[in-house]
XYZ file of C-alpha atoms in Angstrom:
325
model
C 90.450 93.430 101.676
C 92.647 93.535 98.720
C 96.123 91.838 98.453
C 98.503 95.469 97.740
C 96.920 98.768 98.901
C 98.476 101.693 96.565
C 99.072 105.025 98.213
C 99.274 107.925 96.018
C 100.561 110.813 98.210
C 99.298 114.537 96.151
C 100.469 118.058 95.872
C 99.520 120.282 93.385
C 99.872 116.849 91.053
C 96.710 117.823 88.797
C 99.187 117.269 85.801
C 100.481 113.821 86.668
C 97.291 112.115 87.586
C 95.875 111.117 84.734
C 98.606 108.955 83.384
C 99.769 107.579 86.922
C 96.069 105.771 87.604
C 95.749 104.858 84.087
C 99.064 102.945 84.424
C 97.727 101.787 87.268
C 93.779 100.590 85.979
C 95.833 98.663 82.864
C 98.237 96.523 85.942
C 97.906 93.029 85.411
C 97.795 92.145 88.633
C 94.030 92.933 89.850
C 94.165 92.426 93.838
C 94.797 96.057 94.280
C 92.905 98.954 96.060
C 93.836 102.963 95.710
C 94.005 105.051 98.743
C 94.851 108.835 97.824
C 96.422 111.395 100.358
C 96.041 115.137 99.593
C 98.139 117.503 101.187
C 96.540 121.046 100.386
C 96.594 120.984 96.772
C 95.074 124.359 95.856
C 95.462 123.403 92.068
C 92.916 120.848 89.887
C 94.141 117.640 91.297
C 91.089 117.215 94.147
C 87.918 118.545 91.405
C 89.547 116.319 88.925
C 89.523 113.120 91.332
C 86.677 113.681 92.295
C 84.720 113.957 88.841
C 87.078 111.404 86.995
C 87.578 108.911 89.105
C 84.985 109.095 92.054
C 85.575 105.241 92.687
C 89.093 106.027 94.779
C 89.123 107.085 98.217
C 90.594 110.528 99.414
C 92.042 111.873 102.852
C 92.671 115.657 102.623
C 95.000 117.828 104.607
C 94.289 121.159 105.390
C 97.954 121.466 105.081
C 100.585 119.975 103.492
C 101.740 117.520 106.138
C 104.602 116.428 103.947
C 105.618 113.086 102.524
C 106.418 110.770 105.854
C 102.819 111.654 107.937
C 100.527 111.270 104.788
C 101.820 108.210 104.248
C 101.789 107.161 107.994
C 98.052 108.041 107.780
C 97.248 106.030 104.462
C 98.698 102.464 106.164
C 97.114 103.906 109.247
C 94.013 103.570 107.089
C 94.567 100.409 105.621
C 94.686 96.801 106.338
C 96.501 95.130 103.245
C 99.297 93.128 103.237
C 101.802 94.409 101.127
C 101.536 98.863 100.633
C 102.847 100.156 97.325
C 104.120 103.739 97.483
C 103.127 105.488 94.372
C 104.609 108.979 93.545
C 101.909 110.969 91.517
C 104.969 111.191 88.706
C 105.514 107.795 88.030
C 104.028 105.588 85.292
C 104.025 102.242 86.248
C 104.221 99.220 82.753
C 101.105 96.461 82.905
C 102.921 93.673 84.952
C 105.137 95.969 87.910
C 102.982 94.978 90.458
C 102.737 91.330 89.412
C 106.009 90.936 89.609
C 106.859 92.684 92.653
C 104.398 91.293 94.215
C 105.386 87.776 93.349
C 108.958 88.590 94.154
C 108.214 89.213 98.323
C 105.545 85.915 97.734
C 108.879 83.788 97.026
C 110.731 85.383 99.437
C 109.447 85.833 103.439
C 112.440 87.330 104.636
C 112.240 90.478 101.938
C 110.850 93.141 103.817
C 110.717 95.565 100.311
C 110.865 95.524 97.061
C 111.134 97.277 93.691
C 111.348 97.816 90.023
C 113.723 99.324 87.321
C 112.560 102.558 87.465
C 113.565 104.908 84.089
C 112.714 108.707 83.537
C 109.975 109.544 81.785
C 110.226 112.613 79.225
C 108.211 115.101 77.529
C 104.864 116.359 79.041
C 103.059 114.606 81.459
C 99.321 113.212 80.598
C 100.490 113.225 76.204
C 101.376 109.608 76.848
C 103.328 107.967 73.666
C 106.496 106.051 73.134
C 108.492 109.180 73.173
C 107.648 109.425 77.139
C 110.030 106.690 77.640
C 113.792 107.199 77.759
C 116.265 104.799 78.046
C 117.756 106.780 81.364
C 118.051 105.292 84.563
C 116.218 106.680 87.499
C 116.268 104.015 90.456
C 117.263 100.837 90.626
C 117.716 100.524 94.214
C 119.175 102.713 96.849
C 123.116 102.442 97.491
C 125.471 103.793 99.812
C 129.301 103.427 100.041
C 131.674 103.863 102.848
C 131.271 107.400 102.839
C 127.473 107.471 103.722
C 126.790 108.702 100.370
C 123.510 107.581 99.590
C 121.821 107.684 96.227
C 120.034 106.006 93.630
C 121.923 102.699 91.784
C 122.176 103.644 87.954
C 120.565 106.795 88.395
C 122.024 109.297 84.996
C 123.003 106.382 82.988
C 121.701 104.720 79.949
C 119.847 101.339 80.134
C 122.011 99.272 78.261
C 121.122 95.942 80.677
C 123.780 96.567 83.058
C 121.287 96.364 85.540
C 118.544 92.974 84.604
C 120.382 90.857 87.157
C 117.855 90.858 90.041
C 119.929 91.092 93.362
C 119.653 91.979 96.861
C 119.630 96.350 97.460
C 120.002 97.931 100.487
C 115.821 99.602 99.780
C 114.039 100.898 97.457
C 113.279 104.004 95.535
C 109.988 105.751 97.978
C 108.571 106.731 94.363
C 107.526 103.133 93.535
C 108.431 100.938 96.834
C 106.391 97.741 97.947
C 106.799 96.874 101.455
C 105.880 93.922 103.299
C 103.233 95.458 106.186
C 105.173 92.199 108.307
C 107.859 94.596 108.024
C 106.232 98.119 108.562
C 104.666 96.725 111.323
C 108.375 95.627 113.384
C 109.682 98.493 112.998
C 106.985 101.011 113.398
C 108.140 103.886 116.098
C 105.221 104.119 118.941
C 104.541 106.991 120.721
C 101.271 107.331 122.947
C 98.900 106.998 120.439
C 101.272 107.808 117.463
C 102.604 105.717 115.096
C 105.659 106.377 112.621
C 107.019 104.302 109.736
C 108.467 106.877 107.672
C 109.935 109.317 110.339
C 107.935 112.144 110.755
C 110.845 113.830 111.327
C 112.103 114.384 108.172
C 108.972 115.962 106.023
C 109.849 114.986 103.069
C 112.874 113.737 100.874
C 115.408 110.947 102.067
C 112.597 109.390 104.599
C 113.013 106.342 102.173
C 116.770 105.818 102.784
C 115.629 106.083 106.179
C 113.033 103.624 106.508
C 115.762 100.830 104.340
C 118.274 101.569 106.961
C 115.450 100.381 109.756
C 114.505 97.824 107.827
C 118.220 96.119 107.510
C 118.573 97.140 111.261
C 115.760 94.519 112.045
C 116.926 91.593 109.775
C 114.651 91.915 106.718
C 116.038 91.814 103.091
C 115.183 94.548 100.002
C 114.697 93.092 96.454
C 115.573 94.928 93.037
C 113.330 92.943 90.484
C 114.353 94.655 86.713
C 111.504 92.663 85.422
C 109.111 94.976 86.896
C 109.596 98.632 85.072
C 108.123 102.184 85.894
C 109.012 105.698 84.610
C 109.125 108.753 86.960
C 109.376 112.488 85.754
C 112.059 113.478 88.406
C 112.179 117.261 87.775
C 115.431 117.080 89.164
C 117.947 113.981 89.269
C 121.608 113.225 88.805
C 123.249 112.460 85.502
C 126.292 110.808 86.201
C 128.624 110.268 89.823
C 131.351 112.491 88.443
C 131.621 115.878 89.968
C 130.808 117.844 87.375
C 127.298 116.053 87.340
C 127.305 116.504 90.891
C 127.741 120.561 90.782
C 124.924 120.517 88.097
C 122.676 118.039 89.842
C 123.208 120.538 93.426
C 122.850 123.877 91.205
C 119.270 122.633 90.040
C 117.909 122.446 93.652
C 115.832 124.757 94.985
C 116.870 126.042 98.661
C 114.007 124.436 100.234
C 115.549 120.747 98.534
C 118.967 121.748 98.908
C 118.017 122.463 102.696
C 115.864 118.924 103.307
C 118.391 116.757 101.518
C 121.330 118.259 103.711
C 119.261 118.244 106.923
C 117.900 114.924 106.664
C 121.488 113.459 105.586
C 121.765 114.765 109.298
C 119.330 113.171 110.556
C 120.022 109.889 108.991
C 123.711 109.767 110.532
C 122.250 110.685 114.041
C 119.179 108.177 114.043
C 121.219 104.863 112.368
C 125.258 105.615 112.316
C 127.286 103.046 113.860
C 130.474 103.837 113.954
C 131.848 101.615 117.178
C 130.762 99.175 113.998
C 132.257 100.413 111.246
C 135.478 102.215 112.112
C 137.327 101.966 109.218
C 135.084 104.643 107.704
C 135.417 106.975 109.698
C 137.981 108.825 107.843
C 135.604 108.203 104.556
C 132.821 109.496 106.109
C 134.613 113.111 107.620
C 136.481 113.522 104.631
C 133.033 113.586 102.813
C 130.857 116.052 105.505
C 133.624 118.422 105.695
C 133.257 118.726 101.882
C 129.845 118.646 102.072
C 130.570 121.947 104.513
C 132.521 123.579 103.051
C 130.245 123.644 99.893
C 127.348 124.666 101.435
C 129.581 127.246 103.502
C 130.545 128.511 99.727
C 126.949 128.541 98.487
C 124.391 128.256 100.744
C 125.884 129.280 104.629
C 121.973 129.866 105.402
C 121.089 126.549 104.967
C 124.092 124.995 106.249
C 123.153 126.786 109.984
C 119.573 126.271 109.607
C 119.982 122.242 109.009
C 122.473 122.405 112.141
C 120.173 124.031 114.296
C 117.037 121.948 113.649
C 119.755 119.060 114.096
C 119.870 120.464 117.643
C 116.814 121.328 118.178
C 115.656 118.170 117.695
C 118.817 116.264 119.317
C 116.730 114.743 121.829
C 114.175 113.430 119.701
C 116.650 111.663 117.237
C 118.494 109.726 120.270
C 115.137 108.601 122.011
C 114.403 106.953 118.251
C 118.234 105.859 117.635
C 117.654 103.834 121.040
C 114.044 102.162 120.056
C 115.345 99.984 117.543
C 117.298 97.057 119.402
């Protein structure tokens, strides 16, 4: 059984594949094992696995299951103990594992940990020193008093403002190493299912999720800038000032636009507590009535779809709020 089992969730990633498992066949760190999930691609990605690198196992969907379950089923699947969380569209440099890796071997009570991760540029599979910016993507997930939650650094230009390794609320689901220790005490059991990423939400902002559990239960998340990785985020933030903010919003598509809104729902329903943190509360309703009255202004379908499957699944969301004591 090897040390860090790597799961490489897939959609229609034909394009990205070549460059994310060379990254990972030149790690330094050699303790590692590949487990891919496909979720219905109906482009190259499953002929071209199979004839180019035969070696790695697959699961396939017969539908695209969405972010959370496939990777539920791929540490279903495996035994390892730490899991690394590989988006298809990341690159990872020679020594990120290594020194991930060695970061949670120093330190029990760190239940994740990640890299500086920077955007990658240009077309994916030409690989060349022009595929590196100098742009932030992730250093670590943050969140202020108004429940705001986004990516540390994300927009701005790598100028070492962020090499001081420190403690983050979680990591970045695109390149994330998690302690299975930790999975394991927080995992959600039903019958004969078993959630670590919530189920729930699909895809996009299970990560934030899944931090927020992990703090819940005690364990720590470590940013480690030693360890470096470049993701082509087709669409990201440049900057926290509002202009950037319209732009970043504008770029979504409506099925994005609609999970990032609905599962900022879902978050505050499932983890929020306020009885705990009063002195937000004025932060955090100035900050969804904006959010409102945006969507009201731009996208009023969305904004009563996300509140409907907010009730719809009401009951659901409270039973999980309550199994984490």
């Amino acid at each position: 059984m090897s040390k860090v089992s790597v799961h490489i969730v897939t959609h229609n990633s034909f394009i990205f594949m070549e460059s994310v498992l060379l990254s990972l066949e030149h790690q330094t760190f050699s303790d590692w094992a590949v487990l891919l999930v496909d979720n219905a691609s109906s482009d190259e990605t499953l002929r071209y696995l199979a004839e180019r690198w035969p070696q790695y196992r697959i699961v396939r969907n017969r539908e695209n299951v969405g972010f959370s379950r496939a990777h539920n089923q791929a540490i279903h699947f495996t035994e390892s103990e730490y899991v690394l969380t590989l988006n298809p569209d990341v690159i990872l440099h020679e020594w990120y594992i290594a020194r991930v890796v060695e970061a949670l071997d120093q330190n029990p009570q760190a239940g994740s940990a990640t890299g500086k991760i920077l955007r990658a540029q240009g077309k994916p599979g030409e690989l060349g020193s022009s595929t590196f910016s100098r742009t932030l993507d992730s250093t670590g997930i943050l969140f202020d008093r108004r429940r705001w939650f986004r990516d540390r650094g994300a927009g701005e230009e790598d100028r070492a403002q962020y090499d001081s390794g420190i403690e983050i609320f979680g990591p970045s689901g695109a390149a994330a190493l998690y302690r299975r220790k930790a999975l394991e005490s927080i995992a959600y059991r039903e019958k004969e299912r078993v959630e670590y990423f919530d189920e729930l939400f699909h895809s996009y902002k299970e990560d934030v999720d899944l931090a927020w559990w992990l703090t819940r239960k005690g364990w720590h998340s470590l940013y480690v800038p030693r360890a470096r990785a470049y993701h082509y985020r087709r669409v990201g933030a440049t900057g926290t000032d509002m202009r950037s903010l319209m732009h970043e919003h504008a770029s979504r598509t409506a099925r994005i636009t609609f999970l990032s809104y609905r599962n900022h729902l879902f978050l505050l329903v499932k983890n929020e507590r306020l009885f705990k943190h009063r002195k937000d509360l004025p932060w955090i309703l100035l900050w969804e009535f904006g959010k409102m009255g945006y969507l009201l202004c731009t996208h009023p379908i969305i904004l009563i779809r996300a509140w409907l499957d907010v009730m719809k699944n009401w009951r659901v969301l409270i039973d999980k709020r309550k199994y984490l004591k």
